[in-house]
mmCIF file of C-alpha atoms and ligand atoms in Angstrom:
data_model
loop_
_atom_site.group_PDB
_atom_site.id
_atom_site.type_symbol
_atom_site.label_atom_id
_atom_site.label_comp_id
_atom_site.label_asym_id
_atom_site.label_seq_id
_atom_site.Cartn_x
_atom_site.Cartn_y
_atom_site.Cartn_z
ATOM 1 C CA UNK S 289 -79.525 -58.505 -57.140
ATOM 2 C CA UNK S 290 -81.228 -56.997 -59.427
ATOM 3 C CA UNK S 291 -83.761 -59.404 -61.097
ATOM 4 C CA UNK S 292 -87.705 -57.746 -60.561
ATOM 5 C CA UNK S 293 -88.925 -60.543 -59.267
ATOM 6 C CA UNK S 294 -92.324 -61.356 -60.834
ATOM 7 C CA UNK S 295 -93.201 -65.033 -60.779
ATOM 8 C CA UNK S 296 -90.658 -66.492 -62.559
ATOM 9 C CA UNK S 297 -87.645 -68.783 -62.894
ATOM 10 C CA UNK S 298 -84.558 -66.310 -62.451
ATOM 11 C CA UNK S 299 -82.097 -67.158 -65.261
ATOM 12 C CA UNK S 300 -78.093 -67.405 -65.633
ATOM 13 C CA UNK S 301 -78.164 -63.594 -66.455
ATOM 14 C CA UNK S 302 -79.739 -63.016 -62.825
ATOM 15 C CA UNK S 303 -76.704 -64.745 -61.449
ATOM 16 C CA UNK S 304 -74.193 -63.040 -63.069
ATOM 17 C CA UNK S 305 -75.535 -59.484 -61.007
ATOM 18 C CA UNK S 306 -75.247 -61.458 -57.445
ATOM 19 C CA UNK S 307 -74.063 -58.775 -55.330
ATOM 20 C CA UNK S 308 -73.187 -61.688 -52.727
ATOM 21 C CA UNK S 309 -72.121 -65.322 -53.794
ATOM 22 C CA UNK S 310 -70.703 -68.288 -51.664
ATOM 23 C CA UNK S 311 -68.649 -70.179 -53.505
ATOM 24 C CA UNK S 312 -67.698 -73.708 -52.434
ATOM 25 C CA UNK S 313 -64.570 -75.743 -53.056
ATOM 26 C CA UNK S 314 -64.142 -79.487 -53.008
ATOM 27 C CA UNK S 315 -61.215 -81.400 -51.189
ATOM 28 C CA UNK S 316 -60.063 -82.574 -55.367
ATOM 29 C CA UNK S 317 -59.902 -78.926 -56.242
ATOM 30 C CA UNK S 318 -57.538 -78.315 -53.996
ATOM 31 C CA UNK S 319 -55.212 -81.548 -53.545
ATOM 32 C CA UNK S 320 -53.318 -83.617 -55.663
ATOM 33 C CA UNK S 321 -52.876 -87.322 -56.402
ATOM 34 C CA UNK S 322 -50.367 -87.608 -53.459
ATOM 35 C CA UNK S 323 -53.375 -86.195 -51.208
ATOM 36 C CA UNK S 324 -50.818 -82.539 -50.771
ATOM 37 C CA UNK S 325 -51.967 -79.165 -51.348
ATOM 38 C CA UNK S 326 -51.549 -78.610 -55.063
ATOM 39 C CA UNK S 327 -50.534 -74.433 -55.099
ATOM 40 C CA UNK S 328 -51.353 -74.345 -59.322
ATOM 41 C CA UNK S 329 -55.153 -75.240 -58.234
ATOM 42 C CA UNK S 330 -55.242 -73.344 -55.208
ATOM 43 C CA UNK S 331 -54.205 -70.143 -56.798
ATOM 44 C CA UNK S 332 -56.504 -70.499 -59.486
ATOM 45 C CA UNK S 333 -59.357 -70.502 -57.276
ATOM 46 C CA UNK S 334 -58.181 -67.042 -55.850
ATOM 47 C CA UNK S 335 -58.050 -65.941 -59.469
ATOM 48 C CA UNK S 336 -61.305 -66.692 -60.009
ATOM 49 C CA UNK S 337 -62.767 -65.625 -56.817
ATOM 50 C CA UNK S 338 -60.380 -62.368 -57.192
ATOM 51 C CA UNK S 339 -62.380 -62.216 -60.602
ATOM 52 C CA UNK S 340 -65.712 -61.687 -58.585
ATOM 53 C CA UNK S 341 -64.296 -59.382 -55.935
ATOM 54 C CA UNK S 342 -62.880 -56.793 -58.773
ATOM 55 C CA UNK S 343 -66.255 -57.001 -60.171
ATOM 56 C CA UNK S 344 -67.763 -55.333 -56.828
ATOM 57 C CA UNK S 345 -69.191 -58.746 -55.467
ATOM 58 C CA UNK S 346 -68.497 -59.644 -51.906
ATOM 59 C CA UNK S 347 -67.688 -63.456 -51.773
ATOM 60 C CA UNK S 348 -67.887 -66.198 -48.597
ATOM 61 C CA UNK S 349 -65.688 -69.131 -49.414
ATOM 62 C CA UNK S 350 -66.359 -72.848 -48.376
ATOM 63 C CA UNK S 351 -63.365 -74.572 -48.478
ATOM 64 C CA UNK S 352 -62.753 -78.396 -47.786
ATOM 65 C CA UNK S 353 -59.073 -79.694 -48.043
ATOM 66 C CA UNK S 354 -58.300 -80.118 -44.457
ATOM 67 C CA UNK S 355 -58.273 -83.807 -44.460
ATOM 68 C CA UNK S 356 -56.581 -84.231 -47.510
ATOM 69 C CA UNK S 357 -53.851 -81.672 -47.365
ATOM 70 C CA UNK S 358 -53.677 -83.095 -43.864
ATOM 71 C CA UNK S 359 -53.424 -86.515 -44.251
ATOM 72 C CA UNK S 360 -50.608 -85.414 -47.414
ATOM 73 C CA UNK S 361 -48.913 -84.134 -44.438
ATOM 74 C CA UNK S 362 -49.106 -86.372 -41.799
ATOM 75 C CA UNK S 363 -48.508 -90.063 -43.612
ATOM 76 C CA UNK S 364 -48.703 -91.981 -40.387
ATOM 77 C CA UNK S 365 -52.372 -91.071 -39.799
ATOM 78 C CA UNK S 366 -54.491 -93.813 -40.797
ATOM 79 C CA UNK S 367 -58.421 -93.858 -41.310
ATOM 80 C CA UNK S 368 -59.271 -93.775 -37.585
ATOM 81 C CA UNK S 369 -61.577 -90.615 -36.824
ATOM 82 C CA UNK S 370 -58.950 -89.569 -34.229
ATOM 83 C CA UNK S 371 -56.379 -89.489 -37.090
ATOM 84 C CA UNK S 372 -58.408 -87.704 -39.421
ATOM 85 C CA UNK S 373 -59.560 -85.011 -37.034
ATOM 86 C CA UNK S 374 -56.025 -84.586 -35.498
ATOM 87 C CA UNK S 375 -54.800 -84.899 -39.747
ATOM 88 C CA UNK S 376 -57.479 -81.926 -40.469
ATOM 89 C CA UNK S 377 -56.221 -79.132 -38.098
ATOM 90 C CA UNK S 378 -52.564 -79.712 -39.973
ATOM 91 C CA UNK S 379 -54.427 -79.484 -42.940
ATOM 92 C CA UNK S 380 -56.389 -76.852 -41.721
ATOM 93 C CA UNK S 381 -53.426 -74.369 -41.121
ATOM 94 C CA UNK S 382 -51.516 -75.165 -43.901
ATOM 95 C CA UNK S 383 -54.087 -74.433 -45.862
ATOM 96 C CA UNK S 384 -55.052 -71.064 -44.698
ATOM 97 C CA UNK S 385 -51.171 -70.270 -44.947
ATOM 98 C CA UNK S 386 -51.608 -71.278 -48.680
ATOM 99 C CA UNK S 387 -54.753 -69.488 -48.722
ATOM 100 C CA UNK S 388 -53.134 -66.230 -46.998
ATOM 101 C CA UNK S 389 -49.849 -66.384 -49.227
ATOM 102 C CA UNK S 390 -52.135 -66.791 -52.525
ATOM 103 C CA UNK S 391 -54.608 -63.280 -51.941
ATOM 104 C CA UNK S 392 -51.733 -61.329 -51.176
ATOM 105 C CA UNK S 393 -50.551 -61.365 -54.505
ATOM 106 C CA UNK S 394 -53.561 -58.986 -54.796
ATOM 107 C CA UNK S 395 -53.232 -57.742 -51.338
ATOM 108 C CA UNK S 396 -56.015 -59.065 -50.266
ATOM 109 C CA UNK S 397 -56.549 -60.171 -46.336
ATOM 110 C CA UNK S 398 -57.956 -63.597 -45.399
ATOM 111 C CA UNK S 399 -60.152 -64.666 -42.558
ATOM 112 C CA UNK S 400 -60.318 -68.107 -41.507
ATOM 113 C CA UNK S 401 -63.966 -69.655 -39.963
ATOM 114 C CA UNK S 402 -64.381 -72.570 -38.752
ATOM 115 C CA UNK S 403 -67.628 -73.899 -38.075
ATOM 116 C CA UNK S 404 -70.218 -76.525 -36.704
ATOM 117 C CA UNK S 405 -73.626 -77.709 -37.977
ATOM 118 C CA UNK S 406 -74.171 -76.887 -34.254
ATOM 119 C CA UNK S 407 -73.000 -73.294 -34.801
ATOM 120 C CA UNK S 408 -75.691 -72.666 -38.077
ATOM 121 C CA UNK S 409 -78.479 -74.323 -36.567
ATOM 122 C CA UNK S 410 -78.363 -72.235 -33.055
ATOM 123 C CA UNK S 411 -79.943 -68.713 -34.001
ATOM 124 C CA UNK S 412 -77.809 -66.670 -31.392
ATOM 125 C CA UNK S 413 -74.490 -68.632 -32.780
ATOM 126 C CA UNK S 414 -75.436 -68.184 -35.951
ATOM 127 C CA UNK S 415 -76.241 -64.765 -35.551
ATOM 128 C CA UNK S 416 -72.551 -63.705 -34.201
ATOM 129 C CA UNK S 417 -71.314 -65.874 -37.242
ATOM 130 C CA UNK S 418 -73.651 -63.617 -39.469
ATOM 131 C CA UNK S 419 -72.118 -60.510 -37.550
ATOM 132 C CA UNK S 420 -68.323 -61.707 -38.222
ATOM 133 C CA UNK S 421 -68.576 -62.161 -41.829
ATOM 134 C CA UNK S 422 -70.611 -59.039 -42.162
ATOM 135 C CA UNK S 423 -67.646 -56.811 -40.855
ATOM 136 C CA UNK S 424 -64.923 -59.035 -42.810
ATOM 137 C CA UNK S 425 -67.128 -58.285 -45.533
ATOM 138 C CA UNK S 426 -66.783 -54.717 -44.981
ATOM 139 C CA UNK S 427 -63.611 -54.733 -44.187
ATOM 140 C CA UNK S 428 -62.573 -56.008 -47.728
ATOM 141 C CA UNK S 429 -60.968 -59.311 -45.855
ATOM 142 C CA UNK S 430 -62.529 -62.748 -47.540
ATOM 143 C CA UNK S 431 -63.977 -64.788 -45.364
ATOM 144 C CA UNK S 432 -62.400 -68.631 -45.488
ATOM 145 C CA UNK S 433 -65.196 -70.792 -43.944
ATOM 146 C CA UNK S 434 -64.428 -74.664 -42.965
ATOM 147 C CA UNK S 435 -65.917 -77.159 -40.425
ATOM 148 C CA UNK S 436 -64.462 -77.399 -37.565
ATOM 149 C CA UNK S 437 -63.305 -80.976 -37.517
ATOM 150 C CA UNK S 438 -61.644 -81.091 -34.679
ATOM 151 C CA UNK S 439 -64.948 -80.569 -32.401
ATOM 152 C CA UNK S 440 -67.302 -82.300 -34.459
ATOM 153 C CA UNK S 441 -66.425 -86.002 -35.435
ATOM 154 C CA UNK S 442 -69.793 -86.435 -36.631
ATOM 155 C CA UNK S 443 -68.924 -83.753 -39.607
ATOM 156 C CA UNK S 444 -65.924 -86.108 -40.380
ATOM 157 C CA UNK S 445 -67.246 -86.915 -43.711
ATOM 158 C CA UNK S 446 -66.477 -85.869 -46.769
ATOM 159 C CA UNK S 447 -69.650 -83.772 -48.633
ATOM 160 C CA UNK S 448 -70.650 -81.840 -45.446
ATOM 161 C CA UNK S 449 -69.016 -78.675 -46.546
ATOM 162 C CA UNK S 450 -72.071 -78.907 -49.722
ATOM 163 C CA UNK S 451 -74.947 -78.560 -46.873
ATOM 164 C CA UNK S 452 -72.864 -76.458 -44.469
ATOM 165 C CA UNK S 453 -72.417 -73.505 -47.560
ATOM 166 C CA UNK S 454 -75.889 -74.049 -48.449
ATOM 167 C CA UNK S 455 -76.860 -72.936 -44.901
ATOM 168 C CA UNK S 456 -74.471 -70.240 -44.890
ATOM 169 C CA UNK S 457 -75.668 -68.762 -48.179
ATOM 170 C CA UNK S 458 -78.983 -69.053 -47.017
ATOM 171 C CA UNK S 459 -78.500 -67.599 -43.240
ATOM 172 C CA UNK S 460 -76.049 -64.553 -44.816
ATOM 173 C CA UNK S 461 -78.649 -63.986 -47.774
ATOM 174 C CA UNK S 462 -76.596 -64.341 -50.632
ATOM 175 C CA UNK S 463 -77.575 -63.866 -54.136
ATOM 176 C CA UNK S 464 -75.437 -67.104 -55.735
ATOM 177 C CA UNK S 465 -73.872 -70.116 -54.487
ATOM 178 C CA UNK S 466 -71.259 -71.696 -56.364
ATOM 179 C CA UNK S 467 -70.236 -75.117 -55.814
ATOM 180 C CA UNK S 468 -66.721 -75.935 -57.733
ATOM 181 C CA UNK S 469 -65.896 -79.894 -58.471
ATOM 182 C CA UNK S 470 -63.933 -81.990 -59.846
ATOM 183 C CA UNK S 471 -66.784 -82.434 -62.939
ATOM 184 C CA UNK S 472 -68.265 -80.148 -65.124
ATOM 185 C CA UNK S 473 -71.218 -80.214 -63.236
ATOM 186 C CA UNK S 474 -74.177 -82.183 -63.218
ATOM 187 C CA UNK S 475 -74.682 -84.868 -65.643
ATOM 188 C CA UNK S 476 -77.476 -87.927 -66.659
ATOM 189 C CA UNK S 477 -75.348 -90.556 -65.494
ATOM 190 C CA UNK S 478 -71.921 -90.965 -63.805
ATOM 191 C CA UNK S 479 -69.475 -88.905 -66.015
ATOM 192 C CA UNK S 480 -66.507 -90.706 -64.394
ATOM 193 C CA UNK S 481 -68.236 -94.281 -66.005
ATOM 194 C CA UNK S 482 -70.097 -93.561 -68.720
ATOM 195 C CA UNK S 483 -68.607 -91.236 -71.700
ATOM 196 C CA UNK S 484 -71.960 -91.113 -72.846
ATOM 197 C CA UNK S 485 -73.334 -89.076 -70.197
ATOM 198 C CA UNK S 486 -74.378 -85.727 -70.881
ATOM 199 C CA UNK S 487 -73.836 -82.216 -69.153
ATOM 200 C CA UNK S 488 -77.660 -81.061 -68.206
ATOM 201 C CA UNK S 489 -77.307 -76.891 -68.521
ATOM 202 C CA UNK S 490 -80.214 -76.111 -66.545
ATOM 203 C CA UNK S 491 -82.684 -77.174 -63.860
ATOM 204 C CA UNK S 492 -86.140 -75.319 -62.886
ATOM 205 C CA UNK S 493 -86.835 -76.079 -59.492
ATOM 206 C CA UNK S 494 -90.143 -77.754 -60.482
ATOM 207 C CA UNK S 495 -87.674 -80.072 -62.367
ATOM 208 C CA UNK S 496 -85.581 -80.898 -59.343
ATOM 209 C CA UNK S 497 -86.957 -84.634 -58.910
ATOM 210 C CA UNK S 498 -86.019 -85.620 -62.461
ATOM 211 C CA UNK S 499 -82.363 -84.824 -61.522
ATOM 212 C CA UNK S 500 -82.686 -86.971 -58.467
ATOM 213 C CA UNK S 501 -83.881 -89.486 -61.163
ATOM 214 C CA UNK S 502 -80.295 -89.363 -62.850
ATOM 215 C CA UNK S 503 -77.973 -88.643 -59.216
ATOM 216 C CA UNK S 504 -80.150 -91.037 -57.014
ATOM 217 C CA UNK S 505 -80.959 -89.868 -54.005
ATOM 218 C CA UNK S 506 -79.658 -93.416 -52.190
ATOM 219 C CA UNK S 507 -76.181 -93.653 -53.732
ATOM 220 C CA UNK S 508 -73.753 -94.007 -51.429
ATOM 221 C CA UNK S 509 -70.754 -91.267 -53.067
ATOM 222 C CA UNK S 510 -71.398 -88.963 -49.988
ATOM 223 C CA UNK S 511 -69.069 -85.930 -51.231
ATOM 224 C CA UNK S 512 -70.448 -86.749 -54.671
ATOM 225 C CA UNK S 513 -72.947 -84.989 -56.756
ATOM 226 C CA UNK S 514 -75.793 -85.856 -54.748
ATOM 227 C CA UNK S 515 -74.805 -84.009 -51.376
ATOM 228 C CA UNK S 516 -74.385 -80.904 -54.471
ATOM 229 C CA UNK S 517 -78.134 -80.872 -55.582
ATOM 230 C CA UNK S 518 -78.982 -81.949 -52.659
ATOM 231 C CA UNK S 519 -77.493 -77.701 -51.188
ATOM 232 C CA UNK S 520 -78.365 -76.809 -54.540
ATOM 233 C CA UNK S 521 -81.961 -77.641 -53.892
ATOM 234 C CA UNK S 522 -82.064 -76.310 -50.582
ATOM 235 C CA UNK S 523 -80.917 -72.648 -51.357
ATOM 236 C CA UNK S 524 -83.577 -72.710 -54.517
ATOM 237 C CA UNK S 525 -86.035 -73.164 -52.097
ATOM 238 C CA UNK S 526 -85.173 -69.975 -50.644
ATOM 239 C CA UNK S 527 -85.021 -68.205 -53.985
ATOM 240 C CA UNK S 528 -81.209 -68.268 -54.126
ATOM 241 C CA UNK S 529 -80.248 -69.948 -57.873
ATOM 242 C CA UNK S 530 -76.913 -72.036 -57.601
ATOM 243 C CA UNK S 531 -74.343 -73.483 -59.982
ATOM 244 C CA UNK S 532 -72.333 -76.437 -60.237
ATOM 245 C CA UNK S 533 -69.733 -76.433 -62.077
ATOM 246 C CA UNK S 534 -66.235 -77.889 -62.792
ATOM 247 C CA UNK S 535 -63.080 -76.048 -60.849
ATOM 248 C CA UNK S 536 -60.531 -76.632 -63.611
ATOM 249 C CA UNK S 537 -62.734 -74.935 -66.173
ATOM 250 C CA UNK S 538 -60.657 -72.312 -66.979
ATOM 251 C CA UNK S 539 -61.691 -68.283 -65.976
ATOM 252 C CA UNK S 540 -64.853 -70.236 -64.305
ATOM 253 C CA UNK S 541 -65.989 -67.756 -61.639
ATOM 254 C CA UNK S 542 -65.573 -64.937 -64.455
ATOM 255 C CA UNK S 543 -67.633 -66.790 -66.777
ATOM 256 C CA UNK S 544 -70.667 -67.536 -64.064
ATOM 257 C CA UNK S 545 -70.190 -63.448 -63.852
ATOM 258 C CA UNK S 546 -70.456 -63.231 -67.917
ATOM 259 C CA UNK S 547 -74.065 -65.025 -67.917
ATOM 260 C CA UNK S 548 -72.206 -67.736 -69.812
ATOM 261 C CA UNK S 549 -73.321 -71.304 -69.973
ATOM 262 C CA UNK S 550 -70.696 -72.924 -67.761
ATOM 263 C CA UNK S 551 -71.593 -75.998 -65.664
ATOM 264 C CA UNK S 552 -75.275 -76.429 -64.113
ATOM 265 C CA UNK S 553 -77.471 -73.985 -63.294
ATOM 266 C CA UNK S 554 -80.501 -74.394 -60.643
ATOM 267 C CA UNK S 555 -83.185 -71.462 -61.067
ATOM 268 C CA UNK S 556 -85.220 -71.104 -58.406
ATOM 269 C CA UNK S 557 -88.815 -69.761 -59.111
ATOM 270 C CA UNK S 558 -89.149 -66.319 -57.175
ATOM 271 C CA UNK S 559 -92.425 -64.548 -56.146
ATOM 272 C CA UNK S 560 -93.829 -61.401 -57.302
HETATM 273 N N1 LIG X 263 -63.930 -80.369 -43.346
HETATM 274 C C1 LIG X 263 -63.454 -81.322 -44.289
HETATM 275 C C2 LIG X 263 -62.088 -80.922 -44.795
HETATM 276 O O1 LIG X 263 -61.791 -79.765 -44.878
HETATM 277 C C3 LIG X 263 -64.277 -81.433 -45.547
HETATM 278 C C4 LIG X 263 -65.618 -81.920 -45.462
HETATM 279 C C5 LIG X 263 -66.270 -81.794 -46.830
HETATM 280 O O2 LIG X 263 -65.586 -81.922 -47.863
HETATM 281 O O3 LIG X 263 -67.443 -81.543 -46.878
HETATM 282 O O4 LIG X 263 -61.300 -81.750 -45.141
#
């Protein structure tokens, strides 16, 4: 990107140049009520990540929705892990059909990756992941990155996909990572309870423990906000700013490209 890096706190304008983002979706951006794929929020989330790639950028996505597409899909599965791992890989295909049918209206190609914590955390794995997604990359074809539930029961929970993209955009050096919700983004108390909570625009990394202050690091909503900061905070610490921000906001990707003030916005301090 091109922010001179001097000492500073990069800034929502520095975004907006990321040559390379990651952009994560949540399970509720993706899904209805009924726990089904919902193809009116699916395809806007290709619009807006179409928005990025006609700008130039190269993008990674994250996407959850296994689970809940497949459990929307298979209603005899109940809460078991077996169930939900077997319910995933139906959710897991019919989403990448979705996926697939949705980027060719711009003729786009797909790539579907799925993925273990073991996979990021061992450097010779991770390397051939880096490789992969480097030659999609160049290739033109997106890269649709998941976890790979049926493998890993441990992953079976919902707010993994927050750490795993925070790894990825960390390990594949990108210049953004975008986490998309089902709230505006980051607010001083529980939006969902409390109509008097307010959005919070911007956090410094230096500030980072006051927002733990207003998320709590101990609250139990794994999948929540706090498993957000929480890969928020880790790529800042790498000098990678990150946004959270609602999915449903219309044009949202184009606006985080604009510089505009759309959800919450983590500036990491960078080094001369
Ligand atoms: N792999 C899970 C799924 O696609 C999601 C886990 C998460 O949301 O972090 O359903």
């Amino acid at each position: 990107m091109s922010a001179e890096a001097d000492g500073r706190y990069l800034t929502r304008e520095d975004a907006a140049e990321a040559e390379r983002v990651v952009v994560k979706a949540g399970t509720n951006s993706l899904t209805d009520d009924d726990s089904k794929l919902d193809r009116l929020k699916l395809d806007k989330l290709v619009n807006d990540i179409m928005d990025l790639v006609e700008r130039g950028k190269e993008v990674i996505l994250v996407s959850s929705g296994a689970i809940g597409a497949g459990t929307g899909r298979a209603p005899t599965a109940n809460s078991s892990v077996e169930d939900l791992q077997a319910a995933a890989t139906v959710g897991q295909s019919d989403l990448m059909r979705n996926y697939d049918e949705s980027f060719e209206r711009y003729g786009k190609d797909v790539a579907q990756i799925l993925v273990t914590h073991h996979d990021l955390e061992d450097s010779r794995r991770f390397n051939n992941f880096r490789n992969t997604v480097e030659t999609l990359l160049d290739w033109g074809v997106v890269p649709v990155v998941n976890e790979n539930d049926a493998v890993a029961i441990e992953e079976i929970q919902v707010g993994d996909n927050d750490i795993i993209s925070s790894s990825i955009a960390v390990g594949v050096d990108a210049d953004l990572l975008v986490t998309l919700t089902d709230v505006d983004g980051v607010y001083t108390d529980n939006p969902k309870e409390n109509p008097d909570a307010e959005l919070i625009d911007e956090v410094r990394e230096d500030e980072i423990d006051e927002i733990w202050d207003y998320v709590g690091e101990d609250t139990p909503d794994f999948g929540g906000i706090t498993t957000k900061v929480e890969g928020a905070e880790r790529v800042n610490e790498e000098g990678i700013p990150a946004i959270i921000a609602g999915s449903q906001v219309q044009n949202v990707l184009e606006k985080v490209a604009e510089g505009e003030n759309v959800g919450t916005f983590f500036a990491p301090e960078v080094d001369e």
